Short mmCIF file of C-alpha atoms in Angstrom, two decimals:
data_model
loop_
_atom_site.label_atom_id
_atom_site.label_comp_id
_atom_site.label_asym_id
_atom_site.label_seq_id
_atom_site.Cartn_x
_atom_site.Cartn_y
_atom_site.Cartn_z
CA UNK Z 3 0.27 0.28 -0.48
CA UNK Z 4 1.06 3.42 -1.57
CA UNK Z 5 1.32 5.53 1.30
CA UNK Z 6 2.05 9.71 1.84
CA UNK Z 7 3.03 10.95 5.24
CA UNK Z 8 1.92 14.41 6.12
CA UNK Z 9 2.92 16.56 9.03
CA UNK Z 10 1.82 20.05 9.68
CA UNK Z 11 4.00 22.06 12.23
CA UNK Z 12 1.55 24.33 13.58
CA UNK Z 13 1.55 26.92 16.68
CA UNK Z 14 1.60 24.63 19.78
CA UNK Z 15 2.58 21.23 18.23
CA UNK Z 16 3.34 19.15 15.36
CA UNK Z 17 1.54 16.74 13.97
CA UNK Z 18 2.54 13.90 11.49
CA UNK Z 19 -0.47 11.48 10.11
CA UNK Z 20 -0.53 8.52 7.33
CA UNK Z 21 -2.61 9.03 4.37
CA UNK Z 22 -3.28 6.45 1.45
CA UNK Z 23 -2.04 7.82 -1.60
CA UNK Z 24 -5.79 8.19 -4.25
CA UNK Z 25 -8.62 7.71 -1.43
CA UNK Z 26 -6.74 9.64 1.24
CA UNK Z 27 -8.05 7.38 3.50
CA UNK Z 28 -6.58 8.09 7.24
CA UNK Z 29 -3.91 4.59 7.59
CA UNK Z 30 -5.46 2.70 10.53
CA UNK Z 31 -3.72 2.05 13.81
CA UNK Z 32 -2.85 -1.49 15.36
CA UNK Z 33 -1.97 -0.05 18.37
CA UNK Z 34 -4.47 -0.02 21.39
CA UNK Z 35 -6.07 3.10 22.00
CA UNK Z 36 -4.95 4.78 18.64
CA UNK Z 37 -7.83 4.80 15.91
CA UNK Z 38 -5.66 6.51 13.48
CA UNK Z 39 -1.72 6.01 12.65
CA UNK Z 40 -0.41 9.68 13.63
CA UNK Z 41 1.23 11.43 16.46
CA UNK Z 42 1.01 14.96 17.69
CA UNK Z 43 3.70 16.22 19.97
CA UNK Z 44 3.46 20.12 21.82
CA UNK Z 45 5.76 22.36 21.60
CA UNK Z 46 5.43 26.63 23.55
CA UNK Z 47 5.67 29.78 22.71
CA UNK Z 48 8.48 32.61 24.48
CA UNK Z 49 7.54 35.80 25.80
CA UNK Z 50 10.69 37.90 25.82
CA UNK Z 51 9.06 40.97 26.47
CA UNK Z 52 5.69 42.94 25.57
CA UNK Z 53 3.84 41.85 22.24
CA UNK Z 54 6.64 39.64 21.77
CA UNK Z 55 5.88 36.08 20.37
CA UNK Z 56 8.55 33.42 19.52
CA UNK Z 57 9.53 29.93 19.27
CA UNK Z 58 12.50 27.90 19.49
CA UNK Z 59 12.90 26.60 15.65
CA UNK Z 60 14.72 23.73 17.19
CA UNK Z 61 11.35 23.04 19.00
CA UNK Z 62 9.70 22.41 15.23
CA UNK Z 63 11.86 20.18 14.58
CA UNK Z 64 12.31 18.12 17.68
CA UNK Z 65 9.07 17.24 17.58
CA UNK Z 66 8.93 16.77 14.04
CA UNK Z 67 10.98 13.82 14.27
CA UNK Z 68 9.55 12.56 17.26
CA UNK Z 69 5.73 12.42 15.74
CA UNK Z 70 7.19 11.22 12.49
CA UNK Z 71 9.22 8.22 14.51
CA UNK Z 72 5.94 7.20 16.45
CA UNK Z 73 4.33 7.36 13.17
CA UNK Z 74 6.58 5.11 11.73
CA UNK Z 75 6.60 2.57 14.39
CA UNK Z 76 3.24 2.29 14.27
CA UNK Z 77 3.35 1.61 10.42
CA UNK Z 78 5.27 -1.97 11.72
CA UNK Z 79 3.86 -2.70 14.60
CA UNK Z 80 1.80 -6.20 13.26
CA UNK Z 81 0.62 -4.51 10.17
CA UNK Z 82 0.06 -7.51 7.40
CA UNK Z 83 -0.16 -5.08 4.96
CA UNK Z 84 3.80 -4.05 3.89
CA UNK Z 85 3.29 -0.03 3.31
CA UNK Z 86 5.43 1.93 0.44
CA UNK Z 87 6.30 5.45 1.86
CA UNK Z 88 6.27 7.79 -1.44
CA UNK Z 89 6.31 10.87 -0.09
CA UNK Z 90 6.54 13.40 2.61
CA UNK Z 91 3.86 16.79 2.64
CA UNK Z 92 4.72 19.97 4.94
CA UNK Z 93 2.02 21.89 6.33
CA UNK Z 94 2.35 24.63 9.28
CA UNK Z 95 2.04 28.49 10.61
CA UNK Z 96 3.04 31.24 8.32
CA UNK Z 97 5.06 34.45 9.27
CA UNK Z 98 6.98 32.49 11.62
CA UNK Z 99 9.59 34.57 10.70
CA UNK Z 100 13.33 33.10 11.53
CA UNK Z 101 17.12 33.67 10.40
CA UNK Z 102 19.19 31.18 9.37
CA UNK Z 103 22.78 30.97 9.09
CA UNK Z 104 24.72 27.60 7.30
CA UNK Z 105 24.58 25.77 11.25
CA UNK Z 106 20.89 26.56 11.79
CA UNK Z 107 18.57 28.97 13.23
CA UNK Z 108 20.52 32.56 14.91
CA UNK Z 109 17.69 32.78 17.13
CA UNK Z 110 13.99 32.41 18.31
CA UNK Z 111 11.55 32.48 15.52
CA UNK Z 112 9.62 35.86 15.28
CA UNK Z 113 5.95 34.28 15.13
CA UNK Z 114 2.31 36.07 13.44
CA UNK Z 115 0.95 37.30 16.59
CA UNK Z 116 4.28 38.86 17.51
CA UNK Z 117 3.26 43.05 17.52
CA UNK Z 118 6.71 44.78 18.59
CA UNK Z 119 6.89 46.11 15.35
CA UNK Z 120 4.77 49.49 16.07
CA UNK Z 121 7.15 52.15 15.44
CA UNK Z 122 8.31 50.55 12.42
CA UNK Z 123 4.70 50.27 11.39
CA UNK Z 124 3.36 53.63 11.51
CA UNK Z 125 6.33 54.68 9.18
CA UNK Z 126 4.50 52.19 6.91
CA UNK Z 127 1.63 53.76 7.63
CA UNK Z 128 2.83 56.97 6.24
CA UNK Z 129 5.06 56.02 3.67
CA UNK Z 130 3.09 54.29 1.53
CA UNK Z 131 -0.77 53.86 3.94
CA UNK Z 132 -2.28 50.58 4.42
CA UNK Z 133 -4.82 50.93 1.75
CA UNK Z 134 -1.79 51.19 -0.82
CA UNK Z 135 0.27 47.76 0.61
CA UNK Z 136 -3.41 45.55 0.02
CA UNK Z 137 -3.64 46.55 -3.08
CA UNK Z 138 -0.03 46.14 -3.97
CA UNK Z 139 0.55 42.64 -1.32
CA UNK Z 140 -3.08 41.85 -0.71
CA UNK Z 141 -2.02 41.26 3.01
CA UNK Z 142 -0.80 44.31 5.37
CA UNK Z 143 -2.01 43.85 9.33
CA UNK Z 144 0.84 46.41 10.61
CA UNK Z 145 2.86 45.71 13.47
CA UNK Z 146 2.41 41.84 13.17
CA UNK Z 147 3.69 41.84 9.22
CA UNK Z 148 6.60 40.23 7.68
CA UNK Z 149 7.79 43.76 6.28
CA UNK Z 150 7.19 46.01 9.97
CA UNK Z 151 9.13 42.84 11.75
CA UNK Z 152 11.71 43.22 8.86
CA UNK Z 153 12.08 47.01 9.71
CA UNK Z 154 12.29 46.09 13.44
CA UNK Z 155 15.04 43.36 12.68
CA UNK Z 156 17.38 46.82 11.19
CA UNK Z 157 16.81 49.12 13.58
CA UNK Z 158 17.61 46.16 16.82
CA UNK Z 159 19.07 43.11 15.56
CA UNK Z 160 21.11 44.55 12.30
CA UNK Z 161 24.31 42.70 12.44
CA UNK Z 162 22.63 39.39 13.63
CA UNK Z 163 20.20 40.12 10.16
CA UNK Z 164 22.90 40.94 7.83
CA UNK Z 165 24.51 37.57 9.02
CA UNK Z 166 21.94 35.46 8.37
CA UNK Z 167 22.12 33.52 5.04
CA UNK Z 168 18.14 33.48 4.49
CA UNK Z 169 15.33 33.99 5.66
CA UNK Z 170 12.43 31.55 5.99
CA UNK Z 171 9.04 32.31 6.73
CA UNK Z 172 7.00 29.49 7.85
CA UNK Z 173 7.49 26.77 10.23
CA UNK Z 174 7.40 23.58 8.04
CA UNK Z 175 9.73 25.55 5.46
CA UNK Z 176 12.19 25.51 8.56
CA UNK Z 177 11.68 21.72 8.58
CA UNK Z 178 12.18 20.91 4.84
CA UNK Z 179 15.19 22.95 4.72
CA UNK Z 180 16.31 21.16 7.72
CA UNK Z 181 16.14 18.10 5.44
CA UNK Z 182 17.46 19.63 2.28
CA UNK Z 183 18.65 22.44 3.01
CA UNK Z 184 16.94 24.21 0.20
CA UNK Z 185 15.28 27.80 1.69
CA UNK Z 186 11.45 27.84 -0.28
CA UNK Z 187 8.25 29.27 0.37
CA UNK Z 188 5.08 29.11 -1.30
CA UNK Z 189 3.47 31.61 -2.64
CA UNK Z 190 0.50 31.23 0.48
CA UNK Z 191 2.62 32.03 2.94
CA UNK Z 192 4.38 34.62 1.62
CA UNK Z 193 1.06 36.44 0.81
CA UNK Z 194 0.75 36.83 4.09
CA UNK Z 195 4.34 38.83 4.97
CA UNK Z 196 3.28 41.86 3.02
CA UNK Z 197 6.13 42.14 0.58
CA UNK Z 198 4.98 39.59 -2.26
CA UNK Z 199 4.06 42.02 -5.42
CA UNK Z 200 0.08 39.99 -5.72
CA UNK Z 201 0.60 40.74 -9.33
CA UNK Z 202 3.97 39.89 -10.60
CA UNK Z 203 4.04 36.55 -8.26
CA UNK Z 204 7.31 38.02 -7.00
CA UNK Z 205 8.58 39.84 -3.90
CA UNK Z 206 8.26 42.95 -3.69
CA UNK Z 207 12.19 44.24 -3.94
CA UNK Z 208 10.91 47.44 -4.76
CA UNK Z 209 9.18 48.74 -1.33
CA UNK Z 210 11.94 46.43 0.42
CA UNK Z 211 14.30 48.95 -1.80
CA UNK Z 212 12.39 52.44 -0.20
CA UNK Z 213 12.36 50.79 3.10
CA UNK Z 214 16.43 50.33 3.09
CA UNK Z 215 16.27 46.49 3.10
CA UNK Z 216 18.36 46.25 -0.40
CA UNK Z 217 20.51 43.25 1.62
CA UNK Z 218 17.53 41.02 2.87
CA UNK Z 219 15.99 40.66 -1.46
CA UNK Z 220 19.26 38.02 -1.62
CA UNK Z 221 18.04 36.48 1.75
CA UNK Z 222 14.66 35.74 0.99
CA UNK Z 223 13.67 32.45 -0.33
CA UNK Z 224 12.97 31.01 -3.49
CA UNK Z 225 9.33 31.37 -4.26
CA UNK Z 226 8.20 27.72 -4.72
CA UNK Z 227 4.63 26.35 -5.97
CA UNK Z 228 3.22 23.71 -3.21
CA UNK Z 229 3.04 20.43 -5.57
CA UNK Z 230 7.18 22.11 -5.56
CA UNK Z 231 9.46 18.65 -5.17
CA UNK Z 232 11.91 20.01 -3.38
CA UNK Z 233 14.37 16.70 -3.21
CA UNK Z 234 13.51 12.97 -3.17
CA UNK Z 235 15.43 10.93 -0.63
CA UNK Z 236 16.73 7.51 -1.12
CA UNK Z 237 15.60 6.52 2.01
CA UNK Z 238 13.89 7.76 5.64
CA UNK Z 239 17.30 7.74 7.35
CA UNK Z 240 18.60 10.42 4.95
CA UNK Z 241 16.14 12.89 7.40
CA UNK Z 242 18.95 14.36 10.03
CA UNK Z 243 17.93 12.92 13.68
CA UNK Z 244 15.46 10.42 12.58
CA UNK Z 245 16.90 7.04 12.61
CA UNK Z 246 18.26 6.90 16.67
CA UNK Z 247 14.74 7.58 17.12
CA UNK Z 248 13.53 3.99 15.48
CA UNK Z 249 13.75 0.17 17.00
CA UNK Z 250 16.23 -1.75 14.50
CA UNK Z 251 12.77 -3.71 13.28
CA UNK Z 252 11.22 -0.58 12.32
CA UNK Z 253 14.26 0.18 10.78
CA UNK Z 254 14.20 -2.94 8.70
CA UNK Z 255 10.29 -2.61 8.06
CA UNK Z 256 10.75 1.00 6.22
CA UNK Z 257 14.16 -0.42 4.22
CA UNK Z 258 11.56 -1.02 1.18
CA UNK Z 259 10.50 2.70 1.11
CA UNK Z 260 12.92 4.00 -1.07
CA UNK Z 261 13.02 7.51 -3.62
CA UNK Z 262 10.78 9.32 -1.56
CA UNK Z 263 9.90 12.90 -2.45
CA UNK Z 264 9.27 15.48 -0.18
CA UNK Z 265 6.58 18.58 -1.33
CA UNK Z 266 7.33 21.81 0.13
CA UNK Z 267 3.16 21.92 0.83
CA UNK Z 268 1.79 25.39 1.87
CA UNK Z 269 1.13 27.61 4.19
CA UNK Z 270 -1.47 25.88 7.01
CA UNK Z 271 -4.26 28.38 5.12
CA UNK Z 272 -3.97 27.01 1.75
CA UNK Z 273 -3.90 23.34 3.44
CA UNK Z 274 -6.75 23.77 6.01
CA UNK Z 275 -8.82 25.59 2.44
CA UNK Z 276 -8.29 22.68 0.83
CA UNK Z 277 -9.28 20.21 2.73
CA UNK Z 278 -12.54 22.16 4.08
CA UNK Z 279 -13.54 22.49 0.25
CA UNK Z 280 -13.38 19.00 0.17
CA UNK Z 281 -16.24 18.88 3.35
CA UNK Z 282 -17.77 22.32 1.89
CA UNK Z 283 -17.49 24.72 -0.77
CA UNK Z 284 -19.30 26.88 2.38
CA UNK Z 285 -17.13 29.97 3.49
CA UNK Z 286 -15.55 28.16 6.19
CA UNK Z 287 -14.01 29.06 9.95
CA UNK Z 288 -11.04 27.69 10.76
CA UNK Z 289 -10.60 27.33 14.91
CA UNK Z 290 -7.31 26.24 16.67
CA UNK Z 291 -5.16 27.90 18.50
CA UNK Z 292 -5.66 30.97 16.06
CA UNK Z 293 -8.51 31.14 13.64
CA UNK Z 294 -9.75 32.59 10.54
CA UNK Z 295 -12.65 32.87 8.06
CA UNK Z 296 -12.28 32.27 4.93
CA UNK Z 297 -13.86 31.47 1.29
CA UNK Z 298 -12.22 30.36 -1.48
CA UNK Z 299 -12.86 33.26 -4.52
CA UNK Z 300 -12.05 33.69 -7.88
CA UNK Z 301 -8.85 35.73 -8.67
CA UNK Z 302 -9.19 38.98 -8.93
CA UNK Z 303 -8.10 42.47 -8.57
CA UNK Z 304 -8.72 43.34 -5.02
CA UNK Z 305 -11.19 46.10 -3.72
CA UNK Z 306 -9.99 47.44 -0.27
CA UNK Z 307 -13.40 47.50 1.91
CA UNK Z 308 -11.69 47.02 5.06
CA UNK Z 309 -7.72 46.41 4.95
CA UNK Z 310 -7.98 44.20 7.92
CA UNK Z 311 -9.41 41.31 5.02
CA UNK Z 312 -6.94 39.38 3.24
CA UNK Z 313 -6.14 38.65 -0.08
CA UNK Z 314 -3.66 35.14 -0.38
CA UNK Z 315 -2.44 32.88 -3.04
CA UNK Z 316 -4.63 29.34 -3.13
CA UNK Z 317 -2.89 26.33 -3.85
CA UNK Z 318 -4.22 26.02 -7.09
CA UNK Z 319 -3.44 29.36 -9.44
CA UNK Z 320 -7.30 30.12 -10.51
CA UNK Z 321 -8.12 30.52 -6.55
CA UNK Z 322 -7.47 33.03 -4.37
CA UNK Z 323 -8.47 32.66 -0.65
CA UNK Z 324 -10.47 35.65 1.15
CA UNK Z 325 -9.96 35.19 4.64
CA UNK Z 326 -10.06 37.81 7.90
CA UNK Z 327 -8.05 36.22 10.90
CA UNK Z 328 -8.30 36.46 14.48
CA UNK Z 329 -5.47 36.18 16.57
CA UNK Z 330 -6.73 33.70 19.52
CA UNK Z 331 -9.17 30.96 19.59
CA UNK Z 332 -8.54 28.06 21.14
CA UNK Z 333 -5.25 30.07 22.74
CA UNK Z 334 -7.89 31.95 24.77
CA UNK Z 335 -9.02 28.33 25.76
CA UNK Z 336 -5.28 27.35 26.96
CA UNK Z 337 -4.46 30.74 28.89
CA UNK Z 338 -7.85 29.37 31.23
CA UNK Z 339 -7.02 26.66 31.87
CA UNK Z 340 -3.73 27.18 32.78
CA UNK Z 341 -4.66 30.25 34.95
CA UNK Z 342 -7.55 29.95 35.86
CA UNK Z 343 -9.34 26.04 36.16
CA UNK Z 344 -8.54 23.57 38.62
CA UNK Z 345 -5.61 22.44 37.92
CA UNK Z 346 -5.77 18.65 35.62
CA UNK Z 347 -9.02 20.15 34.01
CA UNK Z 348 -9.01 18.75 30.43
CA UNK Z 349 -10.72 19.68 27.23
CA UNK Z 350 -13.69 17.45 27.53
CA UNK Z 351 -13.90 18.64 31.48
CA UNK Z 352 -13.94 21.91 30.18
CA UNK Z 353 -16.39 21.39 27.75
CA UNK Z 354 -18.61 19.67 29.67
CA UNK Z 355 -18.99 22.35 32.25
CA UNK Z 356 -19.68 24.75 28.99
CA UNK Z 357 -22.59 23.09 27.91
CA UNK Z 358 -24.43 23.42 31.39
CA UNK Z 359 -24.31 27.55 31.35
CA UNK Z 360 -27.25 28.49 29.58
CA UNK Z 361 -26.69 30.75 26.64
CA UNK Z 362 -25.20 34.12 27.66
CA UNK Z 363 -23.44 33.29 30.67
CA UNK Z 364 -25.76 35.34 32.81
CA UNK Z 365 -24.55 37.92 31.53
CA UNK Z 366 -21.04 38.01 31.42
CA UNK Z 367 -19.02 38.56 28.66
CA UNK Z 368 -15.55 37.60 27.49
CA UNK Z 369 -13.05 39.86 24.91
CA UNK Z 370 -10.81 37.04 23.38
CA UNK Z 371 -8.09 39.66 22.23
CA UNK Z 372 -4.91 38.22 24.74
CA UNK Z 373 -2.49 39.03 22.10
CA UNK Z 374 -3.93 42.04 20.34
CA UNK Z 375 -6.48 41.78 16.67
CA UNK Z 376 -5.53 42.68 13.96
CA UNK Z 377 -9.06 41.84 11.99
CA UNK Z 378 -11.40 44.01 11.53
CA UNK Z 379 -10.27 46.69 13.85
CA UNK Z 380 -5.80 45.99 13.56
CA UNK Z 381 -5.72 47.29 17.10
CA UNK Z 382 -2.94 45.14 18.70
CA UNK Z 383 -2.17 46.45 21.78
CA UNK Z 384 -5.72 45.10 22.28
CA UNK Z 385 -6.02 42.72 25.50
CA UNK Z 386 -8.66 40.09 26.68
CA UNK Z 387 -11.48 41.30 29.47
CA UNK Z 388 -14.51 39.64 31.33
CA UNK Z 389 -17.14 41.71 31.98
CA UNK Z 390 -20.60 41.83 34.09
CA UNK Z 391 -18.38 39.26 36.36
CA UNK Z 392 -20.58 39.81 40.31
CA UNK Z 393 -20.14 37.66 43.55
CA UNK Z 394 -22.95 34.70 41.98
CA UNK Z 395 -20.40 34.49 38.33
CA UNK Z 396 -19.53 30.59 38.55
CA UNK Z 397 -16.81 28.88 36.65
CA UNK Z 398 -19.13 27.76 34.35
CA UNK Z 399 -20.28 30.53 33.31
CA UNK Z 400 -17.09 32.21 32.92
CA UNK Z 401 -15.90 28.95 31.05
CA UNK Z 402 -18.51 29.56 28.38
CA UNK Z 403 -18.76 33.36 27.99
CA UNK Z 404 -15.03 32.17 26.82
CA UNK Z 405 -15.93 30.43 24.28
CA UNK Z 406 -19.07 32.49 23.36
CA UNK Z 407 -17.18 35.48 22.95
CA UNK Z 408 -14.24 33.98 20.48
CA UNK Z 409 -17.89 33.15 18.13
CA UNK Z 410 -18.12 37.18 18.78
CA UNK Z 411 -15.31 38.17 17.07
CA UNK Z 412 -16.32 35.28 14.22
CA UNK Z 413 -19.42 37.48 13.74
CA UNK Z 414 -17.77 40.88 13.74
CA UNK Z 415 -15.49 39.17 10.97
CA UNK Z 416 -18.28 38.11 8.72
CA UNK Z 417 -19.87 41.08 9.04
CA UNK Z 418 -16.51 42.73 7.69
CA UNK Z 419 -16.25 39.79 4.60
CA UNK Z 420 -19.87 41.04 4.01
CA UNK Z 421 -20.22 36.91 3.98
CA UNK Z 422 -23.97 36.58 3.75
CA UNK Z 423 -23.86 32.11 3.84
CA UNK Z 424 -26.85 30.33 5.26
CA UNK Z 425 -24.41 27.64 6.05
CA UNK Z 426 -20.64 27.73 7.56
CA UNK Z 427 -18.09 24.59 7.65
CA UNK Z 428 -16.44 24.17 10.52
CA UNK Z 429 -12.83 23.40 10.68
CA UNK Z 430 -10.06 22.54 13.23
CA UNK Z 431 -9.61 21.24 16.84
CA UNK Z 432 -12.45 23.76 17.82
CA UNK Z 433 -14.59 21.74 15.51
CA UNK Z 434 -14.58 18.53 18.49
CA UNK Z 435 -16.47 20.72 20.47
CA UNK Z 436 -20.43 20.24 19.85
CA UNK Z 437 -21.20 22.74 22.45
CA UNK Z 438 -18.69 25.44 20.64
CA UNK Z 439 -20.33 24.01 17.31
CA UNK Z 440 -24.29 25.37 18.21
CA UNK Z 441 -22.67 28.36 20.14
CA UNK Z 442 -21.53 29.66 16.68
CA UNK Z 443 -24.97 28.10 14.81
CA UNK Z 444 -26.44 30.36 17.25
CA UNK Z 445 -24.51 33.48 17.37
CA UNK Z 446 -23.70 33.87 13.92
CA UNK Z 447 -27.95 32.91 12.83
CA UNK Z 448 -26.49 30.00 10.48
CA UNK Z 449 -26.21 26.58 10.10
CA UNK Z 450 -22.87 25.06 11.20
CA UNK Z 451 -21.32 21.86 9.18
CA UNK Z 452 -18.85 19.74 10.79
CA UNK Z 453 -17.80 16.52 9.33
CA UNK Z 454 -14.87 14.01 11.38
CA UNK Z 455 -12.35 15.40 9.30
CA UNK Z 456 -12.74 19.14 10.43
CA UNK Z 457 -9.82 18.15 12.84
CA UNK Z 458 -7.20 16.84 10.33
CA UNK Z 459 -7.83 18.94 8.06
CA UNK Z 460 -4.32 20.73 7.33
CA UNK Z 461 -2.36 17.37 7.23
CA UNK Z 462 -5.07 16.26 5.02
CA UNK Z 463 -4.94 19.15 2.83
CA UNK Z 464 -1.54 18.30 2.47
CA UNK Z 465 -1.66 14.90 1.15
CA UNK Z 466 -3.86 15.53 -1.85
CA UNK Z 467 -1.14 18.05 -2.56
CA UNK Z 468 1.27 15.02 -2.78
CA UNK Z 469 -1.57 12.78 -4.28
CA UNK Z 470 -2.36 14.62 -6.91
CA UNK Z 471 0.50 14.55 -8.30
CA UNK Z 472 1.77 10.56 -7.37
CA UNK Z 473 -1.81 10.33 -9.48
CA UNK Z 474 -1.39 12.73 -12.68
CA UNK Z 475 -5.39 11.87 -12.84
CA UNK Z 476 -6.25 12.39 -9.58
CA UNK Z 477 -9.22 14.72 -8.88
CA UNK Z 478 -9.27 14.89 -5.49
CA UNK Z 479 -11.22 11.93 -2.69
CA UNK Z 480 -14.64 11.77 -2.20
CA UNK Z 481 -16.22 12.93 1.00
CA UNK Z 482 -18.17 9.51 2.04
CA UNK Z 483 -18.60 10.52 5.88
CA UNK Z 484 -22.12 12.15 6.32
CA UNK Z 485 -21.32 15.47 8.45
CA UNK Z 486 -23.45 16.82 11.26
CA UNK Z 487 -25.86 20.19 10.96
CA UNK Z 488 -26.49 22.53 13.35
CA UNK Z 489 -29.21 24.52 13.24
CA UNK Z 490 -29.55 27.52 15.29
CA UNK Z 491 -32.17 28.64 18.05
CA UNK Z 492 -33.85 31.20 17.44
CA UNK Z 493 -34.92 32.34 20.96
CA UNK Z 494 -30.78 32.03 21.54
CA UNK Z 495 -29.72 34.25 18.40
CA UNK Z 496 -31.84 36.81 19.45
CA UNK Z 497 -29.99 37.06 23.15
CA UNK Z 498 -27.07 37.17 21.14
CA UNK Z 499 -27.61 39.56 19.13
CA UNK Z 500 -28.76 41.74 21.84
CA UNK Z 501 -25.30 40.79 24.02
CA UNK Z 502 -22.92 41.33 20.55
CA UNK Z 503 -23.80 44.88 20.19
CA UNK Z 504 -22.72 45.15 23.97
CA UNK Z 505 -19.29 43.38 23.12
CA UNK Z 506 -18.93 45.28 20.33
CA UNK Z 507 -19.18 48.57 22.45
CA UNK Z 508 -17.29 47.06 24.81
CA UNK Z 509 -14.25 46.39 22.80
CA UNK Z 510 -14.31 49.74 21.57
CA UNK Z 511 -14.21 51.40 25.19
CA UNK Z 512 -11.99 49.27 26.20
CA UNK Z 513 -9.39 49.63 23.14
CA UNK Z 514 -8.85 53.03 24.65
CA UNK Z 515 -7.81 51.74 27.82
CA UNK Z 516 -5.47 48.70 27.22
CA UNK Z 517 -3.48 51.75 25.21
CA UNK Z 518 -3.42 53.56 27.77
CA UNK Z 519 -2.31 50.68 30.54
CA UNK Z 520 0.13 49.87 28.30
CA UNK Z 521 2.15 53.12 27.49
CA UNK Z 522 2.25 52.84 31.12
CA UNK Z 523 3.67 49.26 31.68
CA UNK Z 524 6.45 50.01 29.19
CA UNK Z 525 6.78 53.37 30.78
CA UNK Z 526 8.51 51.01 33.42
CA UNK Z 527 6.78 52.30 36.40
CA UNK Z 528 5.21 48.85 36.66
CA UNK Z 529 9.50 47.30 37.01
CA UNK Z 530 10.31 46.11 40.75
CA UNK Z 531 13.11 47.77 42.67
#
């Protein structure tokens, strides 16, 4: 049986899954307690300063190796089939700015949600204008944009930037670079950076030169299609660091897998869109650590209605992804579990407790902007808040309002994108929660479609790219799963519409407060002596 091993190098962890070529059915596991041949490994973010969010690229690669080794061991354990691995395919978090030299990364990677480059964003706004940058590049998000961060490096870490041999822009690109030493970037990831010339499908080198970043142009990765074959490895042990993680029996079992294609793949927006469109052609919401609302459109000139709505290259050349991001979705739950919940609270416990509380959480609202926000308003200084707490407020109500607050933000994104769909698809880890799925239906006032494939959507999308090359006439697998439909409750929607108006007002008013707070904190008033 021919297999594709697909990997998603995400914000909070790595997932590696095995799929059959052609059908793209996930391979079953023979290990007790496991249903599919899939492994996941978490890692953490680093916060070296206010609004700074980083990760160690080494953590990405180490987690990838551990998960890949787990999948290979799983495949070899008790299977009567002889599996032949034909390809490795990749997806991953985008705008993960990583400076590398010949020996590896030169510093931590700066993530998409990092908002350190506020002064540099002000310069870009004055020099070019936000709307003009969106027209040119399809995407501009101020302080969190790669363009602004490159200016920050030029100002604050100039020598390090000069030392870098290459600048990588996605977590999956770093993993592929570590395996192959080829520095590439797919067009989907490039489209999120504000340095891609959308019309010319090349780097906007004139913008970089105008910003005094001419030397950076030589360090940018090569732009490639998602089905670009980076290299062919003769055997799996050519992957640096893998062999020592495998048992002798597993090495023998997989010794027949030869001439394995390594596909660069594309950023998680692209692979997730492919997977979501496999479930349904409707607009879809991705709810992971972060999230977005997106739809697939025919490529056309950008008409700027909201600079925060982006137009990003689709894995299929004739298409484009129209998308509005949300910075902190499932990340809000993780924060709550880490800071406020009883130790040991599982995600299932969290979900079950939310079902106990009634819609509206007894008048408690939550603003999920724990790391600022990019869309619809670009407010990097925005912060999270519980509003309406009282002596009778319960843990269950606080948990439910976290889910409601994220859904309110998606309602705002939907308005900004002017999407009027009766049905939308929900994918990502958030789709595992039936409580959250119903909350989305009630708050958005539309039906929500959830498929059993929705959780592994990015690895599925990456595998579909590779499968399309391995089988030249492959048109994509047929969705044989019956999706679950969540219909809105009219009375709940009526209540949520009233609460949403209050929620929007609170965001606007508290944004001014959090700006002043940020100025106080950065002024050193909270520094301890």
